[in-house]
Short mmCIF file of C-alpha atoms in Angstrom, two decimals:
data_model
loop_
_atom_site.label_atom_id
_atom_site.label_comp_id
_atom_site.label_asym_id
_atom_site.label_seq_id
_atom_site.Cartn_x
_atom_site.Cartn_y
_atom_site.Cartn_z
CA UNK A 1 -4.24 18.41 -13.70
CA UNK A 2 -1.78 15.89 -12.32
CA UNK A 3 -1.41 13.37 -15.41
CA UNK A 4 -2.83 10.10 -13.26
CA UNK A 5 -5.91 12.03 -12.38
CA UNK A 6 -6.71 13.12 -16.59
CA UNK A 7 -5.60 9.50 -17.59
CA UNK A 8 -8.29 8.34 -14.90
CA UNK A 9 -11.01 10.98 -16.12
CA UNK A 10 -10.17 10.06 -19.75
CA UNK A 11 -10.47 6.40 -18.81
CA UNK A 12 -14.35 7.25 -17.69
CA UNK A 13 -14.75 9.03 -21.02
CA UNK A 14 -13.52 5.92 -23.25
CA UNK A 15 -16.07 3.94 -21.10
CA UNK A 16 -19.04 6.13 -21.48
CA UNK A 17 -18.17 5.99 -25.21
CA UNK A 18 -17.83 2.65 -25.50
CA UNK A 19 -21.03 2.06 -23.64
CA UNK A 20 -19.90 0.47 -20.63
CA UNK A 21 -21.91 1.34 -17.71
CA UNK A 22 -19.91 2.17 -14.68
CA UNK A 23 -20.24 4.14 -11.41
CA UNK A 24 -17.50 5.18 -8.93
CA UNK A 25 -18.48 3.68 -5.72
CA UNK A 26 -16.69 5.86 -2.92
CA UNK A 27 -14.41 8.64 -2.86
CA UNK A 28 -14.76 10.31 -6.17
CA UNK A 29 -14.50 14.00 -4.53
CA UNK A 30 -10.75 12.84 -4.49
CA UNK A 31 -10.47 12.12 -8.10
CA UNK A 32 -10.90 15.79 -8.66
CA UNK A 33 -8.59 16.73 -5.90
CA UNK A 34 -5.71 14.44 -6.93
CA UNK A 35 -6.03 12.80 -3.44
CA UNK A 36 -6.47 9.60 -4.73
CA UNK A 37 -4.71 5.88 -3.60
CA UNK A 38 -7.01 3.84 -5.49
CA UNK A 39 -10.83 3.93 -7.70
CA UNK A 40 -13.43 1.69 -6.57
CA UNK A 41 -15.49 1.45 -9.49
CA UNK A 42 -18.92 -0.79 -10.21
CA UNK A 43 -18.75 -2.28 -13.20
CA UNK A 44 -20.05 -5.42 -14.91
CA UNK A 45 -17.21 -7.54 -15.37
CA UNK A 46 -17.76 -8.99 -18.60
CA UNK A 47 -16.82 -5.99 -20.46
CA UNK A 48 -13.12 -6.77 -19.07
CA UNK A 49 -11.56 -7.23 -22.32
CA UNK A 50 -13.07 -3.93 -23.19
CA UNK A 51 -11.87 -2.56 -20.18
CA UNK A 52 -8.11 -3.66 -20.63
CA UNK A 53 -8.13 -2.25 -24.15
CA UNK A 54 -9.09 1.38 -22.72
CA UNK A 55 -6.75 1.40 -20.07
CA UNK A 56 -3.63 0.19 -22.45
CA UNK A 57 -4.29 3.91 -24.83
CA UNK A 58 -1.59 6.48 -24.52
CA UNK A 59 1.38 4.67 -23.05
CA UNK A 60 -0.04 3.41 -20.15
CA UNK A 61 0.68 -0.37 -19.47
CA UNK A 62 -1.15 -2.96 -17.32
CA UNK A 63 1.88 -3.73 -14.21
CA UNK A 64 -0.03 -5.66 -11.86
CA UNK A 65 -3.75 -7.63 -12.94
CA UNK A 66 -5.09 -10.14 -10.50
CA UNK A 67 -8.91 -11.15 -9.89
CA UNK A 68 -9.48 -11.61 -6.10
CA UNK A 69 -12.77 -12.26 -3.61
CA UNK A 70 -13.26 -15.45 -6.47
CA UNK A 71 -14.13 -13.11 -9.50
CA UNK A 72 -15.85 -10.35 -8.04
CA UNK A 73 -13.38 -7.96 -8.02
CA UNK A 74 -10.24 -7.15 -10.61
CA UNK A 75 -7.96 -5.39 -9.42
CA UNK A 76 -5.71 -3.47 -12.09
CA UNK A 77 -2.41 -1.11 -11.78
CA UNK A 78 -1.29 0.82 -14.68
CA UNK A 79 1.72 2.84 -15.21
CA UNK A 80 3.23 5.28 -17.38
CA UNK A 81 6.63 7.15 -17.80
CA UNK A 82 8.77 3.92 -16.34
CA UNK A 83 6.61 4.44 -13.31
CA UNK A 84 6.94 7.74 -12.38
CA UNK A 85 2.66 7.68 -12.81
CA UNK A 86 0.27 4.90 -11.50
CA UNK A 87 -3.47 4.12 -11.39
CA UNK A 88 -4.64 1.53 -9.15
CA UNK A 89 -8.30 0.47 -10.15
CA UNK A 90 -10.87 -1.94 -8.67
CA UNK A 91 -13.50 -3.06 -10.80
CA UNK A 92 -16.06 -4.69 -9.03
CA UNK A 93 -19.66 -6.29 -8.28
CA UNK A 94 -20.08 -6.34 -4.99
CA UNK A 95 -18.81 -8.99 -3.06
CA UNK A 96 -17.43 -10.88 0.09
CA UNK A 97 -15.70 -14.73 0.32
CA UNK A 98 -17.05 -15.64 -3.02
CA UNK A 99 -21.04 -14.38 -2.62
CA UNK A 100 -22.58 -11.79 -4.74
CA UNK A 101 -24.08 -9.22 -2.34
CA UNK A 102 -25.17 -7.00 -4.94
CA UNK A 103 -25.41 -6.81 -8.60
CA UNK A 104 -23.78 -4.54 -11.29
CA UNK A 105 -27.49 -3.99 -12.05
CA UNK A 106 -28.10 -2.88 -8.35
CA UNK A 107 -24.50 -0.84 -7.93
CA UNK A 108 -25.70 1.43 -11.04
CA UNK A 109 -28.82 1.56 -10.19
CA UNK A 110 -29.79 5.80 -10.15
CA UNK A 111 -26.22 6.40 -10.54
CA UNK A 112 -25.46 10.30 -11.42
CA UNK A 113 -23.02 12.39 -12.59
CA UNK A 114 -20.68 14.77 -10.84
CA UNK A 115 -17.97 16.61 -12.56
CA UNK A 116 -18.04 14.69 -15.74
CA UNK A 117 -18.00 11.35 -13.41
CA UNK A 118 -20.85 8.86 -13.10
CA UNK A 119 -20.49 8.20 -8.82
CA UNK A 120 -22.82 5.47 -7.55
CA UNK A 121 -26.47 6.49 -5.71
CA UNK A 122 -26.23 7.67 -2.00
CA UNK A 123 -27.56 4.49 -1.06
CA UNK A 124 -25.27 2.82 -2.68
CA UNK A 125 -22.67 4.25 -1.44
CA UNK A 126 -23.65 4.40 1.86
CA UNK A 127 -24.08 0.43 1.96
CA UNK A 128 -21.02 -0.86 0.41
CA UNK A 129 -19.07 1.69 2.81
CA UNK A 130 -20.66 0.30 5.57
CA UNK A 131 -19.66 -3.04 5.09
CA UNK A 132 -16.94 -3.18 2.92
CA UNK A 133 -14.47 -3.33 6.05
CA UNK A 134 -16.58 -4.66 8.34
CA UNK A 135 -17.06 -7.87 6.17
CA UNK A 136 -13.58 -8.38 5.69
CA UNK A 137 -11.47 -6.80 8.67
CA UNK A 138 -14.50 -6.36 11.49
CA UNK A 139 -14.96 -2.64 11.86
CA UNK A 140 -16.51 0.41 9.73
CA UNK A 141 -13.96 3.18 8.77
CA UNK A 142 -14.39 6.08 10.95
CA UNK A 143 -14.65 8.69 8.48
CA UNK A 144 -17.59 7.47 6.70
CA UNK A 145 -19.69 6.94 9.33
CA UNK A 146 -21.29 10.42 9.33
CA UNK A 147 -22.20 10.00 5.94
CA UNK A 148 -23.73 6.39 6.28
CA UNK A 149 -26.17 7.70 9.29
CA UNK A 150 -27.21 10.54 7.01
CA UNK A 151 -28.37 8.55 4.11
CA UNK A 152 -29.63 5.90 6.56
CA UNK A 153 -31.95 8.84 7.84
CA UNK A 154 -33.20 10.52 4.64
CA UNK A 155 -33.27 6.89 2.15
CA UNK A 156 -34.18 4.23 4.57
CA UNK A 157 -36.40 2.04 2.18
CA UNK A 158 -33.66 2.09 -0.24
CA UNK A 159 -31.33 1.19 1.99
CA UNK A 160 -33.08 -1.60 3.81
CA UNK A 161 -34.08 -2.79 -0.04
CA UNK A 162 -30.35 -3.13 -0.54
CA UNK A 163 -29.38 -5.20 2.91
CA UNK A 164 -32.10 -7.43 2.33
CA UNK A 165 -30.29 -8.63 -0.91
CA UNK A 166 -28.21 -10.24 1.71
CA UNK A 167 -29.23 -10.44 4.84
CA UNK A 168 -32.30 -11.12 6.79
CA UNK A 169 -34.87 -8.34 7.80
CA UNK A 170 -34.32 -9.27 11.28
CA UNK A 171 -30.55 -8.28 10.77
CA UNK A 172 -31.69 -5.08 8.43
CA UNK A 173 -33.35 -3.69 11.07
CA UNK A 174 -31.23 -3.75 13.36
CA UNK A 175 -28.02 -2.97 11.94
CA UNK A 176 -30.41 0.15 10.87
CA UNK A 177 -31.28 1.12 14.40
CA UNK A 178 -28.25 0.90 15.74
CA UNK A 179 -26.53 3.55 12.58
CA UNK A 180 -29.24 5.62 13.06
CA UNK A 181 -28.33 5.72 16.76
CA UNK A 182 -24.67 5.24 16.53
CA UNK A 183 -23.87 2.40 18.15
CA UNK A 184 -21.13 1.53 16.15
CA UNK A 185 -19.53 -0.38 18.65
CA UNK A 186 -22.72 -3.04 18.93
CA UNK A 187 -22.62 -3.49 14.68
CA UNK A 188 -18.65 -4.64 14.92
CA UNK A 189 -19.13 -6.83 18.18
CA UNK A 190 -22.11 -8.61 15.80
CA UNK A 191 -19.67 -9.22 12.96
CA UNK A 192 -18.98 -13.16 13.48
CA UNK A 193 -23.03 -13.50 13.33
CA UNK A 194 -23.60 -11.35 10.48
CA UNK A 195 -20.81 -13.22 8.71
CA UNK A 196 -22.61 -16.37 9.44
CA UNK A 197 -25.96 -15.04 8.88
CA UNK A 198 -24.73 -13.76 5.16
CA UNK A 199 -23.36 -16.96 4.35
CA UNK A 200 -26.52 -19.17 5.11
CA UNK A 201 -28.50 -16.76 3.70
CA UNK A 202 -26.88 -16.61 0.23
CA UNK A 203 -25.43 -20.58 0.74
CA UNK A 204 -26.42 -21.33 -2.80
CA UNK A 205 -24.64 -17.99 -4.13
CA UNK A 206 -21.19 -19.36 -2.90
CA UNK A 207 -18.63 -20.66 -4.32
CA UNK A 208 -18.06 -24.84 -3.68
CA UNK A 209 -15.20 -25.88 -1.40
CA UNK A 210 -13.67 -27.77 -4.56
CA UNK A 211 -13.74 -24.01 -6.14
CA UNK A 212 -12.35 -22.54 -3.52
CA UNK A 213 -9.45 -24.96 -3.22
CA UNK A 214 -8.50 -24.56 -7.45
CA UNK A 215 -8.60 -20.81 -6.57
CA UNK A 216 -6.76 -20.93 -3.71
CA UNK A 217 -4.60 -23.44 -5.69
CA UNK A 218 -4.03 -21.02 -8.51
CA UNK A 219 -2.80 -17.98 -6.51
CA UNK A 220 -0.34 -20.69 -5.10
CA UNK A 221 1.17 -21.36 -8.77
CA UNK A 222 0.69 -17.69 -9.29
CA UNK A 223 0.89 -15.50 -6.47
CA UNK A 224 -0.09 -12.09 -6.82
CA UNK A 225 1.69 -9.36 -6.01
CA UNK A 226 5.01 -7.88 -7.29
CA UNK A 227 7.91 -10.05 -6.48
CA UNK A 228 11.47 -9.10 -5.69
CA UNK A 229 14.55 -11.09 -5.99
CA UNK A 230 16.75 -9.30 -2.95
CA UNK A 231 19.46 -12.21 -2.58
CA UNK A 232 21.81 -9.75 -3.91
CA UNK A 233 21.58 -7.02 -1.35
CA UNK A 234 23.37 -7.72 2.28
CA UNK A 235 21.31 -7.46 5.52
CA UNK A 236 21.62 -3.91 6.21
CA UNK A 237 20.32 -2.79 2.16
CA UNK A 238 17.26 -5.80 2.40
CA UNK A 239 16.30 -3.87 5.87
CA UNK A 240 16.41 -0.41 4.71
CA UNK A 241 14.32 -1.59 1.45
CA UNK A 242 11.75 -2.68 3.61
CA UNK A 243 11.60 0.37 5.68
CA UNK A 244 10.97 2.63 2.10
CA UNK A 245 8.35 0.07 0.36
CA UNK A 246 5.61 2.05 2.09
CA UNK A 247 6.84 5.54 0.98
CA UNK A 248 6.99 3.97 -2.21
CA UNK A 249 3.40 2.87 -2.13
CA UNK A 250 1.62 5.10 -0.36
CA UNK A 251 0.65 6.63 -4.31
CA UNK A 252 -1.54 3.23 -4.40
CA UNK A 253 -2.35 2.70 -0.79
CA UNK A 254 -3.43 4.88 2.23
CA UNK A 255 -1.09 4.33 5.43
CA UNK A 256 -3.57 2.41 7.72
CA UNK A 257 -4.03 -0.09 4.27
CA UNK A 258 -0.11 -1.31 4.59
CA UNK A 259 0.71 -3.81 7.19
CA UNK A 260 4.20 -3.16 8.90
CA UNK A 261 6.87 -5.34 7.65
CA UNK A 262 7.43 -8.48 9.64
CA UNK A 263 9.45 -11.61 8.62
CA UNK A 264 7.63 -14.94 8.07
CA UNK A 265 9.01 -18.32 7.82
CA UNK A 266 12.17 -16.79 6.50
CA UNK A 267 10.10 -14.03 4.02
CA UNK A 268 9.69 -10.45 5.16
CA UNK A 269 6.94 -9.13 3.66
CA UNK A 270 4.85 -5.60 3.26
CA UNK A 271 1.10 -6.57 2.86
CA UNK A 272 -1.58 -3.95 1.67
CA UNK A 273 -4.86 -4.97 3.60
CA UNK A 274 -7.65 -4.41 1.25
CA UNK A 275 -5.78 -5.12 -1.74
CA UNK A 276 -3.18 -7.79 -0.79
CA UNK A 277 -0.40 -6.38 -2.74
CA UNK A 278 2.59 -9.04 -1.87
CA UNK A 279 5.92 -8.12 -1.88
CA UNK A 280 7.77 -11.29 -1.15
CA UNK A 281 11.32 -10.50 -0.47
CA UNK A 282 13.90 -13.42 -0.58
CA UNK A 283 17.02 -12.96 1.96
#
């Protein structure tokens, strides 16, 4: 077993012993296979000083620790052997621009275990991959549609019972129909309203502007990402460093996840979508 994927596996273990409650929320098949870019896991977040002490055993180091979407996420890169090995994790409620669209209680909710790993409900999973990108970015990823119309089929109280946490029943209905007759194209042209609807919906849930600004303020003073001085390097190294950044981080992120590099206001810069990894580079 590749040495990421037992330091991952072993990582659940130290959890389970410790008695933190945690569920993978996607993807877990790919823990086993070693195709893995980065573990979505739900997790109540104030264990995270628990956390970081499990993920720091056996010569594995924290690299990169930031907490995004206004505490509902923490995102967390190891690495071991100067690099050569990295884990990418995202602990998590479930989130989007600062509201709480399902609980910790609700994401382990008849959670079960598969190959030694606890992996969140089919509902679950089924929701949060539904609109995990099409909160954020305005579309659902192709390859998990299939699954989310199955579940939607064969668990749709459950899966209503989870929309309505955050949305109206008018909207749960018919964000239902239309998976359960595939008109995926209808759901992302509705984004903007069910954006809006969200928000008014959970308006008391959300962060205040004046909370928004310090965090806003804070990633300012301390941006995240990994920062590179490059004012060494002459034109034609700086370029061909940009051009191998994605090769180099396609262990952490998948290739439609990394933004091309473009130059900004004098910075070129490789973004990763979903989990805004900044490289700033100064020329």
């Amino acid at each position: 077993m590749r040495k990421d994927i037992a330091y991952i596996i072993d990582c659940f273990s130290e959890f389970e012993k410790a008695g933190i409650r945690y569920c993978v929320l996607r993807n877990a098949d790919e823990i086993i296979s070693g195709d893995l870019h980065d573990v979505d896991i739900a997790v109540d977040l104030k264990h995270s000083d628990q956390i970081l002490k499990i993920i720091r055993r056996n010569g594995w180091r924290v690299v990169y620790s930031v907490w995004r979407d206004f505490g509902n996420v923490w995102t967390v890169v190891t690495s071991a052997d100067e690099g050569e090995y990295i884990a990418h994790f995202d602990f998590q409620s479930y989130g989007w621009d600062g509201i709480n669209l399902l609980s910790a209680e609700m994401l382990l909710e008849d959670r079960r275990k598969v190959d030694g790993i606890y992996v969140a409900s089919d509902s679950v999973q089924a929701v949060t991959m539904l609109f995990s990108r099409y909160l954020y970015h305005g579309y659902i990823k192709e390859k998990y549609r299939d699954f989310i119309r199955k579940v939607y089929l064969s668990n749709q109280c459950k899966v209503k019972e989870l929309m309505n946490s955050f949305l109206t029943t008018e909207f749960v209905n018919v964000i239902y129909e239309d998976v359960v007759s595939e008109d995926w194209k209808n759901i992302e042209q509705e984004c903007p309203v069910v954006r809006r609807t969200i928000r008014l919906v959970n308006k008391k849930k959300q962060k205040s502007k004046v909370s928004k600004a310090k965090f806003y303020l804070t990633r300012m003073i301390n941006p995240r990402g990994i920062i590179l001085d490059v004012s060494q390097l002459d034109e034609a190294d700086c370029k061909n460093m940009i051009r191998i950044l994605p090769q180099q981080l396609n262990h952490l992120f998948t290739k439609d996840e990394l933004i091309e590099s473009s130059s900004v206001g004098g910075y070129s810069h490789i973004c990763a979508r979903v989990n805004v990894l900044l490289l700033r580079m100064f020329p």
